[in-house]
Short mmCIF file of C-alpha atoms and ligand atoms in Angstrom, two decimals:
data_model
loop_
_atom_site.label_atom_id
_atom_site.label_comp_id
_atom_site.label_asym_id
_atom_site.label_seq_id
_atom_site.Cartn_x
_atom_site.Cartn_y
_atom_site.Cartn_z
CA UNK G 1 0.00 0.00 0.00
CA UNK G 2 1.19 3.53 -0.78
CA UNK G 3 1.03 5.76 2.27
CA UNK G 4 -0.66 9.19 2.18
CA UNK G 5 1.14 12.12 3.80
CA UNK G 6 0.66 12.53 7.57
CA UNK G 7 -0.68 16.05 7.15
CA UNK G 8 -3.80 14.80 5.33
CA UNK G 9 -4.93 13.10 8.56
CA UNK G 10 -6.35 16.35 9.91
CA UNK G 11 -7.58 17.52 6.54
CA UNK G 12 -11.38 17.47 6.78
CA UNK G 13 -14.20 19.27 5.07
CA UNK G 14 -17.37 17.92 6.66
CA UNK G 15 -19.70 19.78 4.28
CA UNK G 16 -18.62 17.50 1.45
CA UNK G 17 -17.34 14.50 3.47
CA UNK G 18 -20.86 13.81 4.73
CA UNK G 19 -22.20 13.41 1.19
CA UNK G 20 -20.94 9.78 1.14
CA UNK G 21 -23.58 8.90 3.74
CA UNK G 22 -26.28 10.61 1.65
CA UNK G 23 -25.20 8.67 -1.44
CA UNK G 24 -25.60 5.43 0.54
CA UNK G 25 -29.20 6.43 1.35
CA UNK G 26 -29.82 7.21 -2.33
CA UNK G 27 -28.35 3.82 -3.30
CA UNK G 28 -31.25 2.27 -1.37
CA UNK G 29 -33.61 4.01 -3.80
CA UNK G 30 -34.60 6.83 -1.41
CA UNK G 31 -34.37 10.51 -2.17
CA UNK G 32 -32.25 12.98 -0.18
CA UNK G 33 -32.83 16.69 0.38
CA UNK G 34 -29.34 18.15 0.44
CA UNK G 35 -29.14 21.04 2.89
CA UNK G 36 -25.41 20.66 3.42
CA UNK G 37 -23.79 22.89 0.84
CA UNK G 38 -24.20 26.59 0.09
CA UNK G 39 -24.62 26.25 -3.66
CA UNK G 40 -27.61 28.34 -4.80
CA UNK G 41 -27.57 26.74 -8.26
CA UNK G 42 -28.41 23.34 -6.73
CA UNK G 43 -31.74 24.83 -5.64
CA UNK G 44 -32.72 26.32 -8.98
CA UNK G 45 -31.36 29.85 -8.55
CA UNK G 46 -29.68 31.13 -11.71
CA UNK G 47 -27.19 33.95 -12.29
CA UNK G 48 -28.43 37.21 -13.86
CA UNK G 49 -29.00 36.82 -17.64
CA UNK G 50 -26.58 39.68 -18.38
CA UNK G 51 -23.84 37.75 -16.64
CA UNK G 52 -24.45 34.52 -18.52
CA UNK G 53 -24.46 36.47 -21.77
CA UNK G 54 -21.16 38.19 -20.84
CA UNK G 55 -19.62 34.80 -20.07
CA UNK G 56 -20.73 33.31 -23.40
CA UNK G 57 -19.43 36.42 -25.20
CA UNK G 58 -16.06 36.18 -23.44
CA UNK G 59 -15.58 32.63 -24.69
CA UNK G 60 -16.86 33.43 -28.21
CA UNK G 61 -14.63 36.48 -28.50
CA UNK G 62 -11.57 34.37 -27.81
CA UNK G 63 -10.73 35.07 -24.17
CA UNK G 64 -9.65 31.49 -23.73
CA UNK G 65 -5.92 31.80 -23.10
CA UNK G 66 -3.92 32.23 -19.92
CA UNK G 67 -4.40 35.42 -17.92
CA UNK G 68 -1.75 37.32 -15.92
CA UNK G 69 -1.19 35.50 -12.61
CA UNK G 70 -2.63 38.33 -10.50
CA UNK G 71 -5.57 38.81 -12.89
CA UNK G 72 -6.24 41.04 -15.89
CA UNK G 73 -5.94 44.79 -15.48
CA UNK G 74 -9.64 45.22 -16.40
CA UNK G 75 -10.75 42.76 -13.73
CA UNK G 76 -8.55 44.34 -11.07
CA UNK G 77 -9.70 47.85 -12.01
CA UNK G 78 -13.31 46.73 -11.68
CA UNK G 79 -12.54 45.39 -8.19
CA UNK G 80 -10.85 48.70 -7.27
CA UNK G 81 -13.96 50.66 -8.41
CA UNK G 82 -16.26 48.36 -6.46
CA UNK G 83 -14.15 48.73 -3.30
CA UNK G 84 -14.06 52.52 -3.73
CA UNK G 85 -17.87 52.64 -3.75
CA UNK G 86 -17.67 51.08 -0.27
CA UNK G 87 -15.04 53.50 1.03
CA UNK G 88 -11.94 51.35 0.44
CA UNK G 89 -9.22 52.99 -1.64
CA UNK G 90 -6.91 50.59 -3.49
CA UNK G 91 -4.70 50.41 -6.55
CA UNK G 92 -4.94 47.51 -9.03
CA UNK G 93 -1.58 46.35 -7.63
CA UNK G 94 -3.35 45.61 -4.35
CA UNK G 95 -5.59 43.01 -6.02
CA UNK G 96 -5.09 39.34 -6.89
CA UNK G 97 -7.86 37.55 -8.79
CA UNK G 98 -8.22 33.90 -7.77
CA UNK G 99 -10.21 30.75 -8.37
CA UNK G 100 -12.77 31.65 -5.74
CA UNK G 101 -12.00 33.13 -2.34
CA UNK G 102 -10.82 29.62 -1.39
CA UNK G 103 -7.74 29.80 -3.58
CA UNK G 104 -6.94 33.31 -2.33
CA UNK G 105 -7.01 32.04 1.28
CA UNK G 106 -4.78 29.12 0.32
CA UNK G 107 -2.23 31.32 -1.47
CA UNK G 108 -2.14 33.89 1.32
CA UNK G 109 -1.77 31.40 4.18
CA UNK G 110 0.82 29.42 2.21
CA UNK G 111 2.84 32.62 1.85
CA UNK G 112 2.46 33.56 5.52
CA UNK G 113 2.64 30.50 7.76
CA UNK G 114 5.51 28.35 8.99
CA UNK G 115 4.82 24.91 10.46
CA UNK G 116 3.88 25.41 14.12
CA UNK G 117 2.37 28.87 13.59
CA UNK G 118 -1.25 29.40 14.56
CA UNK G 119 -4.14 31.39 13.17
CA UNK G 120 -6.97 32.78 15.28
CA UNK G 121 -9.98 31.15 13.68
CA UNK G 122 -13.63 31.52 14.64
CA UNK G 123 -15.37 28.54 16.20
CA UNK G 124 -17.68 27.52 14.67
CA UNK G 125 -15.60 28.09 11.56
CA UNK G 126 -15.90 27.75 7.85
CA UNK G 127 -13.71 24.62 7.49
CA UNK G 128 -11.60 25.95 4.63
CA UNK G 129 -9.32 27.63 7.14
CA UNK G 130 -8.71 24.57 9.31
CA UNK G 131 -8.08 22.48 6.20
CA UNK G 132 -5.44 24.91 4.91
CA UNK G 133 -3.67 25.26 8.26
CA UNK G 134 -3.61 21.45 8.62
CA UNK G 135 -2.08 21.16 5.17
CA UNK G 136 0.64 23.67 6.08
CA UNK G 137 1.53 22.03 9.39
CA UNK G 138 0.21 25.10 11.17
CA UNK G 139 -2.79 25.00 13.49
CA UNK G 140 -6.09 26.73 14.02
CA UNK G 141 -6.35 28.62 17.29
CA UNK G 142 -10.07 28.77 17.93
CA UNK G 143 -11.77 31.81 19.37
CA UNK G 144 -15.35 31.42 20.39
CA UNK G 145 -18.45 32.82 18.71
CA UNK G 146 -21.06 33.11 21.43
CA UNK G 147 -24.64 32.04 20.60
CA UNK G 148 -25.89 34.09 23.58
CA UNK G 149 -24.45 37.19 21.84
CA UNK G 150 -25.92 36.33 18.43
CA UNK G 151 -22.87 34.22 17.48
CA UNK G 152 -20.39 37.09 17.75
CA UNK G 153 -16.81 36.93 19.10
CA UNK G 154 -15.71 38.12 22.53
CA UNK G 155 -12.59 40.34 22.29
CA UNK G 156 -11.38 39.20 25.74
CA UNK G 157 -11.51 35.57 24.65
CA UNK G 158 -9.45 36.47 21.57
CA UNK G 159 -6.86 38.35 23.64
CA UNK G 160 -6.51 35.38 25.98
CA UNK G 161 -5.90 32.98 23.10
CA UNK G 162 -2.97 34.82 21.47
CA UNK G 163 0.31 32.87 21.58
CA UNK G 164 3.85 33.80 20.48
CA UNK G 165 3.14 31.81 17.29
CA UNK G 166 -0.11 33.57 16.37
CA UNK G 167 0.33 35.19 12.97
CA UNK G 168 -3.15 36.12 11.80
CA UNK G 169 -6.82 36.37 12.69
CA UNK G 170 -9.59 35.20 10.37
CA UNK G 171 -12.79 37.23 10.67
CA UNK G 172 -15.76 35.92 8.70
CA UNK G 173 -18.30 38.72 8.50
CA UNK G 174 -21.10 38.20 7.52
CA UNK G 175 -20.61 34.80 9.00
CA UNK G 176 -20.85 31.29 7.67
CA UNK G 177 -21.89 28.98 9.38
CA UNK G 178 -23.98 31.21 11.72
CA UNK G 179 -25.41 34.00 9.55
CA UNK G 180 -24.33 36.64 12.08
CA UNK G 181 -23.20 40.18 11.21
CA UNK G 182 -20.70 42.03 13.43
CA UNK G 183 -21.10 45.76 13.99
CA UNK G 184 -18.48 48.49 13.48
CA UNK G 185 -17.68 48.82 17.19
CA UNK G 186 -16.82 45.13 17.51
CA UNK G 187 -14.84 45.17 14.26
CA UNK G 188 -12.80 48.14 15.53
CA UNK G 189 -12.00 46.23 18.71
CA UNK G 190 -10.81 43.27 16.66
CA UNK G 191 -8.63 45.55 14.52
CA UNK G 192 -7.12 47.12 17.63
CA UNK G 193 -6.21 43.68 19.01
CA UNK G 194 -4.62 42.75 15.68
CA UNK G 195 -2.64 46.01 15.61
CA UNK G 196 -1.44 45.57 19.19
CA UNK G 197 -0.26 42.00 18.54
CA UNK G 198 1.02 42.50 14.98
CA UNK G 199 -1.44 40.06 13.43
CA UNK G 200 -2.53 39.97 9.81
CA UNK G 201 -6.28 40.45 9.52
CA UNK G 202 -7.89 38.06 7.06
CA UNK G 203 -11.31 39.59 6.43
CA UNK G 204 -13.52 37.00 4.76
CA UNK G 205 -16.30 39.17 3.34
CA UNK G 206 -17.67 36.69 0.82
CA UNK G 207 -21.24 37.42 2.04
CA UNK G 208 -20.93 41.23 2.26
CA UNK G 209 -23.55 41.76 -0.47
CA UNK G 210 -26.08 39.42 1.14
CA UNK G 211 -27.08 41.13 4.41
CA UNK G 212 -30.80 41.47 5.18
CA UNK G 213 -30.21 44.93 6.69
CA UNK G 214 -27.49 47.53 6.03
CA UNK G 215 -24.10 45.89 5.35
CA UNK G 216 -21.36 46.23 7.97
CA UNK G 217 -18.45 48.51 7.04
CA UNK G 218 -15.65 46.67 5.23
CA UNK G 219 -12.79 45.83 7.57
CA UNK G 220 -10.39 47.52 5.13
CA UNK G 221 -12.35 50.78 5.42
CA UNK G 222 -12.31 50.72 9.23
CA UNK G 223 -8.58 49.97 9.25
CA UNK G 224 -7.67 53.10 7.26
CA UNK G 225 -4.72 54.83 8.94
CA UNK G 226 -3.99 51.93 11.31
CA UNK G 227 -0.80 49.90 11.29
CA UNK G 228 -2.44 46.56 10.60
CA UNK G 229 -2.41 44.72 7.27
CA UNK G 230 -5.89 43.69 6.15
CA UNK G 231 -6.35 41.11 3.43
CA UNK G 232 -9.96 41.02 2.27
CA UNK G 233 -11.36 37.93 0.56
CA UNK G 234 -14.37 38.19 -1.70
CA UNK G 235 -15.98 36.28 -4.53
CA UNK G 236 -18.87 36.21 -6.95
CA UNK G 237 -19.79 32.64 -5.96
CA UNK G 238 -22.74 33.42 -3.71
CA UNK G 239 -23.72 37.01 -4.46
CA UNK G 240 -23.87 36.40 -8.22
CA UNK G 241 -24.99 32.76 -8.04
CA UNK G 242 -21.97 31.40 -9.93
CA UNK G 243 -20.01 29.21 -7.48
CA UNK G 244 -18.94 26.92 -10.32
CA UNK G 245 -17.22 29.73 -12.20
CA UNK G 246 -14.60 29.89 -9.45
CA UNK G 247 -14.09 33.62 -9.45
CA UNK G 248 -12.88 35.43 -6.36
CA UNK G 249 -10.16 37.81 -5.28
CA UNK G 250 -8.13 39.22 -2.41
CA UNK G 251 -7.19 42.83 -1.78
CA UNK G 252 -4.44 44.21 0.42
CA UNK G 253 -4.83 47.31 2.62
CA UNK G 254 -2.22 48.93 4.92
CA UNK G 255 0.63 47.28 3.09
CA UNK G 256 3.49 49.36 4.55
CA UNK G 257 5.07 46.39 6.38
CA UNK G 258 3.50 43.66 4.26
CA UNK G 259 5.41 43.91 0.98
CA UNK G 260 7.45 40.73 1.47
CA UNK G 261 4.34 38.62 2.09
CA UNK G 262 2.69 40.16 -0.96
CA UNK G 263 5.76 39.27 -3.04
CA UNK G 264 5.69 35.70 -1.68
CA UNK G 265 1.97 35.40 -2.47
CA UNK G 266 2.70 36.63 -5.99
CA UNK G 267 5.29 33.84 -6.47
CA UNK G 268 2.68 31.30 -5.41
CA UNK G 269 0.14 32.90 -7.76
CA UNK G 270 2.63 32.64 -10.62
CA UNK G 271 3.31 28.94 -10.03
CA UNK G 272 -0.41 28.13 -10.32
CA UNK G 273 -0.47 30.23 -13.57
CA UNK G 274 -3.82 32.07 -13.29
CA UNK G 275 -7.49 31.85 -12.47
CA UNK G 276 -9.88 31.21 -15.42
CA UNK G 277 -9.80 34.02 -17.97
CA UNK G 278 -13.45 34.00 -19.16
CA UNK G 279 -14.69 34.65 -15.63
CA UNK G 280 -12.20 37.48 -15.23
CA UNK G 281 -13.61 39.03 -18.40
CA UNK G 282 -17.06 38.94 -16.78
CA UNK G 283 -16.02 40.61 -13.51
CA UNK G 284 -16.53 44.22 -14.68
CA UNK G 285 -20.08 43.41 -15.87
CA UNK G 286 -20.84 41.54 -12.65
CA UNK G 287 -19.70 44.34 -10.36
CA UNK G 288 -21.35 47.08 -12.43
CA UNK G 289 -24.74 45.35 -12.67
CA UNK G 290 -26.03 44.08 -9.33
CA UNK G 291 -29.73 44.68 -9.89
CA UNK G 292 -30.56 41.11 -8.98
CA UNK G 293 -29.35 41.55 -5.39
CA UNK G 294 -32.47 43.09 -3.75
CA UNK G 295 -34.65 40.23 -5.08
CA UNK G 296 -32.13 37.62 -3.97
CA UNK G 297 -31.87 39.13 -0.50
CA UNK G 298 -35.67 39.25 -0.14
CA UNK G 299 -35.86 35.55 -1.10
CA UNK G 300 -33.22 34.68 1.52
CA UNK G 301 -34.91 36.82 4.17
CA UNK G 302 -38.20 34.99 3.61
CA UNK G 303 -36.47 31.61 3.94
CA UNK G 304 -34.68 32.80 7.09
CA UNK G 305 -37.99 33.89 8.65
CA UNK G 306 -39.65 30.54 7.90
CA UNK G 307 -36.60 28.67 9.20
CA UNK G 308 -36.33 30.56 12.47
CA UNK G 309 -40.05 30.35 13.18
CA UNK G 310 -40.37 26.63 12.44
CA UNK G 311 -37.12 25.54 14.12
CA UNK G 312 -37.83 27.46 17.31
CA UNK G 313 -41.36 25.98 17.36
CA UNK G 314 -39.96 22.44 17.70
CA UNK G 315 -39.75 21.51 21.40
CA UNK G 316 -36.09 20.98 22.34
CA UNK G 317 -34.71 22.79 19.28
CA UNK G 318 -33.50 26.38 19.06
CA UNK G 319 -31.61 28.71 16.76
CA UNK G 320 -30.39 32.30 16.62
CA UNK G 321 -31.95 34.31 13.78
CA UNK G 322 -29.43 34.87 10.97
CA UNK G 323 -28.93 38.38 9.59
CA UNK G 324 -27.26 37.50 6.29
CA UNK G 325 -26.65 34.77 3.73
CA UNK G 326 -28.50 31.43 3.85
CA UNK G 327 -27.19 29.50 6.83
CA UNK G 328 -28.49 28.86 10.32
CA UNK G 329 -26.93 26.98 13.21
CA UNK G 330 -29.67 24.98 14.91
CA UNK G 331 -29.31 23.15 18.22
CA UNK G 332 -31.00 20.06 19.57
CA UNK G 333 -30.91 20.51 23.32
CA UNK G 334 -30.90 16.80 24.27
CA UNK G 335 -28.70 14.57 22.13
CA UNK G 336 -29.68 11.55 24.25
CA UNK G 337 -26.03 10.60 24.64
CA UNK G 338 -25.29 10.72 20.90
CA UNK G 339 -22.75 12.91 19.14
CA UNK G 340 -24.02 15.64 16.82
CA UNK G 341 -22.74 13.63 13.84
CA UNK G 342 -24.66 10.52 14.95
CA UNK G 343 -27.77 12.72 15.30
CA UNK G 344 -27.36 14.17 11.80
CA UNK G 345 -26.76 10.72 10.30
CA UNK G 346 -29.78 9.23 12.11
CA UNK G 347 -31.91 12.12 10.80
CA UNK G 348 -30.61 11.47 7.28
CA UNK G 349 -31.40 7.75 7.44
CA UNK G 350 -34.84 8.29 8.94
CA UNK G 351 -36.01 11.24 6.81
CA UNK G 352 -33.66 11.73 3.85
CA UNK G 353 -32.79 15.24 5.09
CA UNK G 354 -29.07 16.12 5.13
CA UNK G 355 -27.68 18.75 7.52
CA UNK G 356 -24.04 19.10 8.64
CA UNK G 357 -23.10 18.41 12.28
CA UNK G 358 -21.73 21.35 14.31
CA UNK G 359 -18.49 19.48 15.09
CA UNK G 360 -17.74 19.66 11.35
CA UNK G 361 -17.32 23.40 12.02
CA UNK G 362 -15.22 22.88 15.17
CA UNK G 363 -18.02 22.85 17.79
CA UNK G 364 -18.14 20.35 20.64
CA UNK G 365 -19.79 17.15 19.30
CA UNK G 366 -21.89 16.92 22.47
CA UNK G 367 -23.41 20.39 22.19
CA UNK G 368 -26.02 19.34 19.65
CA UNK G 369 -25.47 21.86 16.89
CA UNK G 370 -26.20 21.34 13.20
CA UNK G 371 -25.98 23.72 10.26
CA UNK G 372 -28.81 24.07 7.76
CA UNK G 373 -28.50 25.64 4.31
CA UNK G 374 -31.95 27.16 3.80
CA UNK G 375 -31.73 27.78 0.05
CA UNK G 376 -34.60 25.56 -1.21
CA UNK G 377 -38.06 26.99 -1.93
CA UNK G 378 -40.27 27.73 1.11
CA UNK G 379 -42.49 24.66 0.61
CA UNK G 380 -39.50 22.34 0.63
CA UNK G 381 -38.24 24.02 3.79
CA UNK G 382 -41.63 23.59 5.50
CA UNK G 383 -41.54 19.85 4.66
CA UNK G 384 -37.98 19.55 5.97
CA UNK G 385 -38.84 21.19 9.30
CA UNK G 386 -41.98 19.02 9.65
CA UNK G 387 -39.79 15.93 9.13
CA UNK G 388 -37.28 17.21 11.68
CA UNK G 389 -40.05 17.84 14.23
CA UNK G 390 -41.43 14.36 13.67
CA UNK G 391 -38.03 12.75 13.98
CA UNK G 392 -37.31 14.57 17.24
CA UNK G 393 -40.73 13.70 18.68
CA UNK G 394 -40.28 9.99 17.91
CA UNK G 395 -36.72 9.58 19.14
C1 PLP Y 401 -17.13 32.04 4.59
C2 PLP Y 401 -16.72 31.52 3.26
N1 PLP Y 401 -15.53 31.86 2.77
C3 PLP Y 401 -15.09 31.41 1.59
C4 PLP Y 401 -15.87 30.57 0.83
C5 PLP Y 401 -15.30 30.08 -0.47
O1 PLP Y 401 -16.00 30.56 -1.54
P1 PLP Y 401 -15.45 30.53 -3.05
O2 PLP Y 401 -14.16 29.81 -3.04
O3 PLP Y 401 -16.50 29.83 -3.84
O4 PLP Y 401 -15.31 31.96 -3.42
C6 PLP Y 401 -17.12 30.18 1.28
C7 PLP Y 401 -17.96 29.24 0.52
O5 PLP Y 401 -18.93 28.70 1.00
C8 PLP Y 401 -17.56 30.67 2.54
O6 PLP Y 401 -18.74 30.32 3.04
#
């Protein structure tokens, strides 16, 4: 037998790993409602027509070659204009276009971390970050999001967790998996901690266009004038309903002491050649025409309202109302001695409904959390919550 590398042992991504169990249920001839992955296209949502047309045109007009490693000038200028409209002032040199925000996170952390370093990571987390740190021989250093405070972080907890090897803090706002949105005061406190301890701020703002109320200020805007590098990650995957196009980017702010890391990230970007050119061609159209967003947000808000009402109506189940995106972290208060994963798998086998267990996002397996992606149409969601209620009643 060939032996896989040690570092893959801790390399997990529960959102997709759990699909094997769902496939086994389907192999028995039963249908599964997949509420595990945040892919709007799976649930019938389609990108704006203007965007699909721009993509087809890009391919037809011959934009099928390699692109510059950091992205085309036109794509980076479009990102600069979009940031400027939100009070963040950049130059195209501060932008790297990537294959989704995922690749940007991978390139940045690969350029930054030595084995043994740690990264302050929210718990629950989006598991991309723990997977990357595991791959690099670094480690996640969890700070807690508190459900009693609407799943927001506690600055004192973060301060207490900092070690001599802490290099960066990941801040996911708006948040996946919890749907929370942090306000400007809290964000300023987090920036101050990062400045004091010389940490790189990794601001994952993939959901910044999908808040039900006013969006929070971008981290890069709040950090203006501070001595703290902020790397912002964004993508079109969710806001423009094109996760399969793999188009994202990172931007650098407050780069005065960050030039060497930027140069190292650029070397990594060059080795992987480039992100897909047709999607880069489409970026200016996508960022200039966002008329679909109010309708999309209304649809998500409706699903969030149904979800919160029906989950909290089930005896022994609770959730905090999300304020953005399409995720909620539910909790079953009595696991009856099971782990959260065993609960989610039993629910799947009994009802054909697939959630992801909270421990897949770093939570304690005995705390009873599970994440739901509430993207399907309202009627499907009502059926799902009726099945969940039934399952819990009959346990
Ligand atoms: C918080 C967060 N960050 C990053 C990503 C990665 O998105 P992409 O690589 O499609 O841009 C996701 C996808 O679900 C996410 O939820």
